[in-house]
Short mmCIF file of C-alpha atoms in Angstrom, two decimals:
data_model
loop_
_atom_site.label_atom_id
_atom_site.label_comp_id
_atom_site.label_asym_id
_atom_site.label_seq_id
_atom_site.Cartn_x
_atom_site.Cartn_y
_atom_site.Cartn_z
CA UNK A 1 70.21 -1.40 -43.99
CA UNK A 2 68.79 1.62 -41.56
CA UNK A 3 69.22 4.99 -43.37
CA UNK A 4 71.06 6.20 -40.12
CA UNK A 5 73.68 3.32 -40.38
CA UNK A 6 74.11 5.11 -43.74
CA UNK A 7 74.55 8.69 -42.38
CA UNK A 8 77.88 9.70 -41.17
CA UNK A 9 79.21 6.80 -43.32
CA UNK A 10 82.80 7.28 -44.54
CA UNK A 11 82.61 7.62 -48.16
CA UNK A 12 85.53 6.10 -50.68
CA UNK A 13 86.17 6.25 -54.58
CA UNK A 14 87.31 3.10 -56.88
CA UNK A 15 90.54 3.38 -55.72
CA UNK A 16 89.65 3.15 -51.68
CA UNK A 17 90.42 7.26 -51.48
CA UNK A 18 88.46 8.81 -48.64
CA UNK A 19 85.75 11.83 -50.39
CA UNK A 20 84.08 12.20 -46.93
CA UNK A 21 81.23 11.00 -45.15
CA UNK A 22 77.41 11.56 -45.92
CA UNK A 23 75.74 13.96 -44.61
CA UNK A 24 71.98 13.12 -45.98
CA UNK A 25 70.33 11.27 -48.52
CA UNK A 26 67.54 13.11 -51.28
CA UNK A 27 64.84 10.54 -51.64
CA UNK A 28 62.13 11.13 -55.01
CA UNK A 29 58.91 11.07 -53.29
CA UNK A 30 56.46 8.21 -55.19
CA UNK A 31 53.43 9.67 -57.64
CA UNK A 32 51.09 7.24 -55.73
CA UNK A 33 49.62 6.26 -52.43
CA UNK A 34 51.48 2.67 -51.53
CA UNK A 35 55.02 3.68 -53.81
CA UNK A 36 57.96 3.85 -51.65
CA UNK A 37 60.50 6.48 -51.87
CA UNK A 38 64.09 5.81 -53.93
CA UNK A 39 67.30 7.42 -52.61
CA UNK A 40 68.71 9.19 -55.39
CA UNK A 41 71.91 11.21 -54.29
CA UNK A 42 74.00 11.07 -51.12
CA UNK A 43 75.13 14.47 -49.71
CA UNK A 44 78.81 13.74 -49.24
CA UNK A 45 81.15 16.52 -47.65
CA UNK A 46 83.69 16.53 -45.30
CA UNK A 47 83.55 15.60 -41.59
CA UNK A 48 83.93 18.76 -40.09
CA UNK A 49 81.35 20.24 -37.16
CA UNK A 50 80.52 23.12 -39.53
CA UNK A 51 79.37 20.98 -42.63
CA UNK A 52 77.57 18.78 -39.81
CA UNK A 53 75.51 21.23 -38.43
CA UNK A 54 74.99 22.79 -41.56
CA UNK A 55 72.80 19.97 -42.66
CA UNK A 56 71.91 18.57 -39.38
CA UNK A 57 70.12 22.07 -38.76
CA UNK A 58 68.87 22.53 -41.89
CA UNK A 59 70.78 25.59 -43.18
CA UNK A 60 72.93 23.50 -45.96
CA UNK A 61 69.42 22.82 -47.58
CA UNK A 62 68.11 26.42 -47.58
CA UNK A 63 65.31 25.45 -44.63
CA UNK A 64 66.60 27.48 -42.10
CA UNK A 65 67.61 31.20 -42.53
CA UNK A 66 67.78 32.32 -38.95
CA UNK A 67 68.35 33.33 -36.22
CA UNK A 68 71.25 36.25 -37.66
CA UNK A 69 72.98 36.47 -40.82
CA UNK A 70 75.98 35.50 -38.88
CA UNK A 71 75.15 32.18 -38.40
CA UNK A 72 74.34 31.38 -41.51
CA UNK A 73 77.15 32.89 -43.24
CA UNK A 74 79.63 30.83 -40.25
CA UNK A 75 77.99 27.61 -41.25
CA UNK A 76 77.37 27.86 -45.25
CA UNK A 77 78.19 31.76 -46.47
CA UNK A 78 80.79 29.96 -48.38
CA UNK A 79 79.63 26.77 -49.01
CA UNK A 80 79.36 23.34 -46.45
CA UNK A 81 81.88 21.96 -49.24
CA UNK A 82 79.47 19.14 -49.95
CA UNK A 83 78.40 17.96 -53.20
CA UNK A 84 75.52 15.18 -54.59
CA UNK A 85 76.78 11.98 -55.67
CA UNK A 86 74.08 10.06 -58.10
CA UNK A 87 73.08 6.36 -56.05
CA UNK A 88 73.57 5.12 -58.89
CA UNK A 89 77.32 6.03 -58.78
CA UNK A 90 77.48 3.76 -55.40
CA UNK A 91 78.91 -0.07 -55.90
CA UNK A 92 78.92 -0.82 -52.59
CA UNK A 93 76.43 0.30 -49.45
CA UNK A 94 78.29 -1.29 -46.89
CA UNK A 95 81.82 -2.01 -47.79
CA UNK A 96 83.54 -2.55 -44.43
CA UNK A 97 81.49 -0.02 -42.99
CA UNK A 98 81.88 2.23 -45.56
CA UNK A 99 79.99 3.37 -49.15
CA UNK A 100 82.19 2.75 -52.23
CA UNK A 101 81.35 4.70 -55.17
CA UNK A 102 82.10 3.56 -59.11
CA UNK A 103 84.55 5.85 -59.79
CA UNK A 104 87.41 7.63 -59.24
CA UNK A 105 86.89 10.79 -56.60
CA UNK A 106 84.29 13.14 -58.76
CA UNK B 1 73.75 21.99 -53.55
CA UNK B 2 73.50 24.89 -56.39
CA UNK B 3 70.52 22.77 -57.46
CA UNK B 4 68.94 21.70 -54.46
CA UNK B 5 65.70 23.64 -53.90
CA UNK B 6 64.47 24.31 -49.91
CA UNK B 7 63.27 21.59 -48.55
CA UNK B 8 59.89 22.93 -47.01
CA UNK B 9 58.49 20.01 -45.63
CA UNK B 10 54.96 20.07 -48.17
CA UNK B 11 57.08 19.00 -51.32
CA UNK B 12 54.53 16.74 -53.98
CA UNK B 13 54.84 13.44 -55.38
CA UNK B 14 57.87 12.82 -57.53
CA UNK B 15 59.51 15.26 -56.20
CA UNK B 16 63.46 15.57 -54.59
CA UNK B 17 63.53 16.04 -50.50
CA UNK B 18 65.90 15.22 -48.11
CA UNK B 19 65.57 12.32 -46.22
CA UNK B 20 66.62 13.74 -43.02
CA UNK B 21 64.95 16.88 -43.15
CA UNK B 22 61.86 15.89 -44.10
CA UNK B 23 61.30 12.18 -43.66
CA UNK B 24 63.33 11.33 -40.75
CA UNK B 25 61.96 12.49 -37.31
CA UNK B 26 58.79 13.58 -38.76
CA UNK B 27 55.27 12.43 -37.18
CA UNK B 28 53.44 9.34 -38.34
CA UNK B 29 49.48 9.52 -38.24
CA UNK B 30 47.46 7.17 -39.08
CA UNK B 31 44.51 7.15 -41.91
CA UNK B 32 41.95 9.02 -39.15
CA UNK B 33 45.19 11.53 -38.56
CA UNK B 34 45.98 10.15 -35.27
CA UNK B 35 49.39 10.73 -34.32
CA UNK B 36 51.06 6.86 -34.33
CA UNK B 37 54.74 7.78 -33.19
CA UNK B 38 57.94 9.15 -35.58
CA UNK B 39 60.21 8.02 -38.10
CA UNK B 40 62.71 6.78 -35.67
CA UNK B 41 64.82 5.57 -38.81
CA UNK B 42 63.80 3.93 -42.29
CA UNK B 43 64.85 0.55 -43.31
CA UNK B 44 66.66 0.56 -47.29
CA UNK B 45 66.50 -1.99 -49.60
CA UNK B 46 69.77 -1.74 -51.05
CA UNK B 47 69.51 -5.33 -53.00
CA UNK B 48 67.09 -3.10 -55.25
CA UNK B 49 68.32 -0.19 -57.50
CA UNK B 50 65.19 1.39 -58.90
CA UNK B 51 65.41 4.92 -60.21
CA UNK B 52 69.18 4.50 -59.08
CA UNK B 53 68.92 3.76 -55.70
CA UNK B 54 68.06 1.78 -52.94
CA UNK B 55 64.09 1.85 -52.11
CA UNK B 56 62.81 3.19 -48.82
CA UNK B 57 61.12 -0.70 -47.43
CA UNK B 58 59.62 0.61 -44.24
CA UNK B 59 59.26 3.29 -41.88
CA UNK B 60 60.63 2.32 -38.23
CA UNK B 61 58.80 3.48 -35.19
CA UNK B 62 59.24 3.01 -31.78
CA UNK B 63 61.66 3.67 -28.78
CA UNK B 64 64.03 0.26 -29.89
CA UNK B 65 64.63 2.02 -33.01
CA UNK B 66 65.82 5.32 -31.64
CA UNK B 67 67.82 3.54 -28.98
CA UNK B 68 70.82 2.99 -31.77
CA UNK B 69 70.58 6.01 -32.56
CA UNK B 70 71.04 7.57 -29.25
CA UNK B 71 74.13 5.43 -28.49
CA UNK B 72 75.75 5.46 -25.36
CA UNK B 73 74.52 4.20 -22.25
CA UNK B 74 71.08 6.91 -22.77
CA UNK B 75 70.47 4.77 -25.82
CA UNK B 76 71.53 1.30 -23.95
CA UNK B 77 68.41 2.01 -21.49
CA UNK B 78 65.96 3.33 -23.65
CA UNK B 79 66.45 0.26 -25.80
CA UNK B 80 66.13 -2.05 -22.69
CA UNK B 81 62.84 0.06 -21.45
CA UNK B 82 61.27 -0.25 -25.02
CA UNK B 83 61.66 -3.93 -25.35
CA UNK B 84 59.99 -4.73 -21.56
CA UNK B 85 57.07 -2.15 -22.05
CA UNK B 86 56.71 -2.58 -26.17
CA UNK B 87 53.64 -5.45 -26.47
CA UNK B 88 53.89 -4.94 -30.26
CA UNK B 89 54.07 -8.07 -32.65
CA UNK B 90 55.14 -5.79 -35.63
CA UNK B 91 58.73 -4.76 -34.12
CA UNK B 92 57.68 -0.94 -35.26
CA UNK B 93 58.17 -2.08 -38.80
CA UNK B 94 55.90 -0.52 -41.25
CA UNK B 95 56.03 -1.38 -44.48
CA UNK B 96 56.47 1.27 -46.80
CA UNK B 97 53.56 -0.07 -49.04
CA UNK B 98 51.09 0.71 -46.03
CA UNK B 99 51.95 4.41 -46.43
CA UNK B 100 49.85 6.99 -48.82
CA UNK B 101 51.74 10.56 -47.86
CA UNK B 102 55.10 10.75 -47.42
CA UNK B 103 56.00 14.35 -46.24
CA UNK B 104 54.18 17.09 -43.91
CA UNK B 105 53.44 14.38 -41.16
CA UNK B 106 53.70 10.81 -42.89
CA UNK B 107 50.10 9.15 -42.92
CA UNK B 108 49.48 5.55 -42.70
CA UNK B 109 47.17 4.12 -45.19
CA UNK B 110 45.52 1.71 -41.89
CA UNK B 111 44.24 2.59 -38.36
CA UNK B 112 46.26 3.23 -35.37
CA UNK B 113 44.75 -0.24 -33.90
CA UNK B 114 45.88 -2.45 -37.65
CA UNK B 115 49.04 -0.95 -37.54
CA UNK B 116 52.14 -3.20 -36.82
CA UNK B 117 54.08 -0.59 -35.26
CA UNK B 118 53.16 1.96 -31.96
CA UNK B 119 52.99 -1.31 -29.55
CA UNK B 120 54.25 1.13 -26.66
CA UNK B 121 52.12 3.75 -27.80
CA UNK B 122 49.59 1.57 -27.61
CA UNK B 123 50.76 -0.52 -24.19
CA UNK B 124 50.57 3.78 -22.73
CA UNK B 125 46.61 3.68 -24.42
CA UNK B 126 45.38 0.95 -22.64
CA UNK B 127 47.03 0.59 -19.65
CA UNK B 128 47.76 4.76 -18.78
CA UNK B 129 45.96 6.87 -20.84
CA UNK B 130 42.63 5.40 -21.12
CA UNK B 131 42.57 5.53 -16.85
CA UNK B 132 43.66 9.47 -16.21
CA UNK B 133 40.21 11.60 -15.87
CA UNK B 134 38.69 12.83 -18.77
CA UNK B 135 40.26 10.04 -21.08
CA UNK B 136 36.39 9.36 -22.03
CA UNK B 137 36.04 12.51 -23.53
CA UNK B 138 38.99 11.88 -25.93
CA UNK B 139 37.72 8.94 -27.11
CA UNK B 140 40.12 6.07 -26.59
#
């Protein structure tokens, strides 16, 4: 599976509930030379332009800070209303298209 | 993301990044630091569950892989112009075992010219590049 297939996935709970889509994956880099990289959380928030661009751009993960305070505060001052969601909470990658998690919505 | 630190880009081993920010995109060198292509997507193991998650299997490289990602009829050509030009055997595919850094420019643990990936960077080396003046001097 292509992480990008996996990116703007619709995300659903136990019971087929919709949480949101993901918005980016946090990989643990490997201690040594020749490791690869595990996928530990999906970013899941909702589908909305804001919480979008507020990752897509870098601001959701505290890399971009610019160019006014106004942008930041219009696209996270209160939050992107995203959240982490352990991998190891996922039971399915590719469930019709969509990630389905263990449990209930968290 | 309360307990998400920045992603800067120079983040060490073991560490937590994000895949998009720092991995995806980013420039691919090779072991003499010369630049191969990007990370036009990664390929995930998801039949393995180490550490919790799927495992990153290989880095993709190379026009056909950012075609799908384009979309649209912009992604329909590029696709089509990367698969006439692209003289590769490797499909772009490199395996994530043939990596040694991971973030501030990914670096391949083999040289541009072992590498199974960059067949249209390398089709532009030896049939472009190599022929504009001063190409000597660069040493291709």
């Amino acid at each position: 599976m292509r992480a990008s297939d996996v990116l703007g996935r619709s995300v659903v709970d136990r019971t087929g509930e919709e949480v949101g889509i993901v918005h980016d994956l946090r990989v643990r880099l490997p201690r040594s030379p020749g490791e690869a990289p595990v996928v530990v959380r999906l970013v899941v928030g909702p589908p909305t332009l804001r919480c979008r661009l507020a990752h897509a751009w870098g601001y959701a993960q505290d890399r971009e800070h610019g160019p006014g305070p106004s942008l930041v505060r219009l696209l996270v001052g209160t939050g992107s209303g995203a959240r982490s969601v352990l991998a190891s909470a996922v039971a399915d990658w590719d469930e019709n298209g969509r990630v389905r998690l263990l449990e209930d919505t968290p | 993301m309360d307990d998400d630190r920045p992603d800067t880009g120079t983040a060490g081993a073991g560490e937590e990044v994000s895949l998009r920010l720092v991995i995806l995109d980013a420039q691919v060198v090779d072991a003499d630091d010369l630049p191969v292509g990007r990370v036009d997507d990664l390929d995930l193991d998801v039949s393995t569950v180490a550490g919790g998650g799927p495992r990153v299997a290989a880095l993709l490289v190379g026009q056909r892989h950012l075609a799908p990602r384009i979309g649209g009829v912009t992604g329909i050509l590029l696709g089509g112009l990367a698969h006439h030009l692209a003289h590769d055997t490797g499909g772009g595919r490199i395996d994530a075992a043939r990596v040694g850094r991971w973030t501030n420019m990914p670096k391949l643990l083999d040289r541009l010219d072992e590498t199974p990936a960059a067949g249209l960077e390398k089709w532009l080396s030896h049939h472009v590049v190599r022929h504009l003046p001063g190409a000597d001097d660069a040493g291709l």
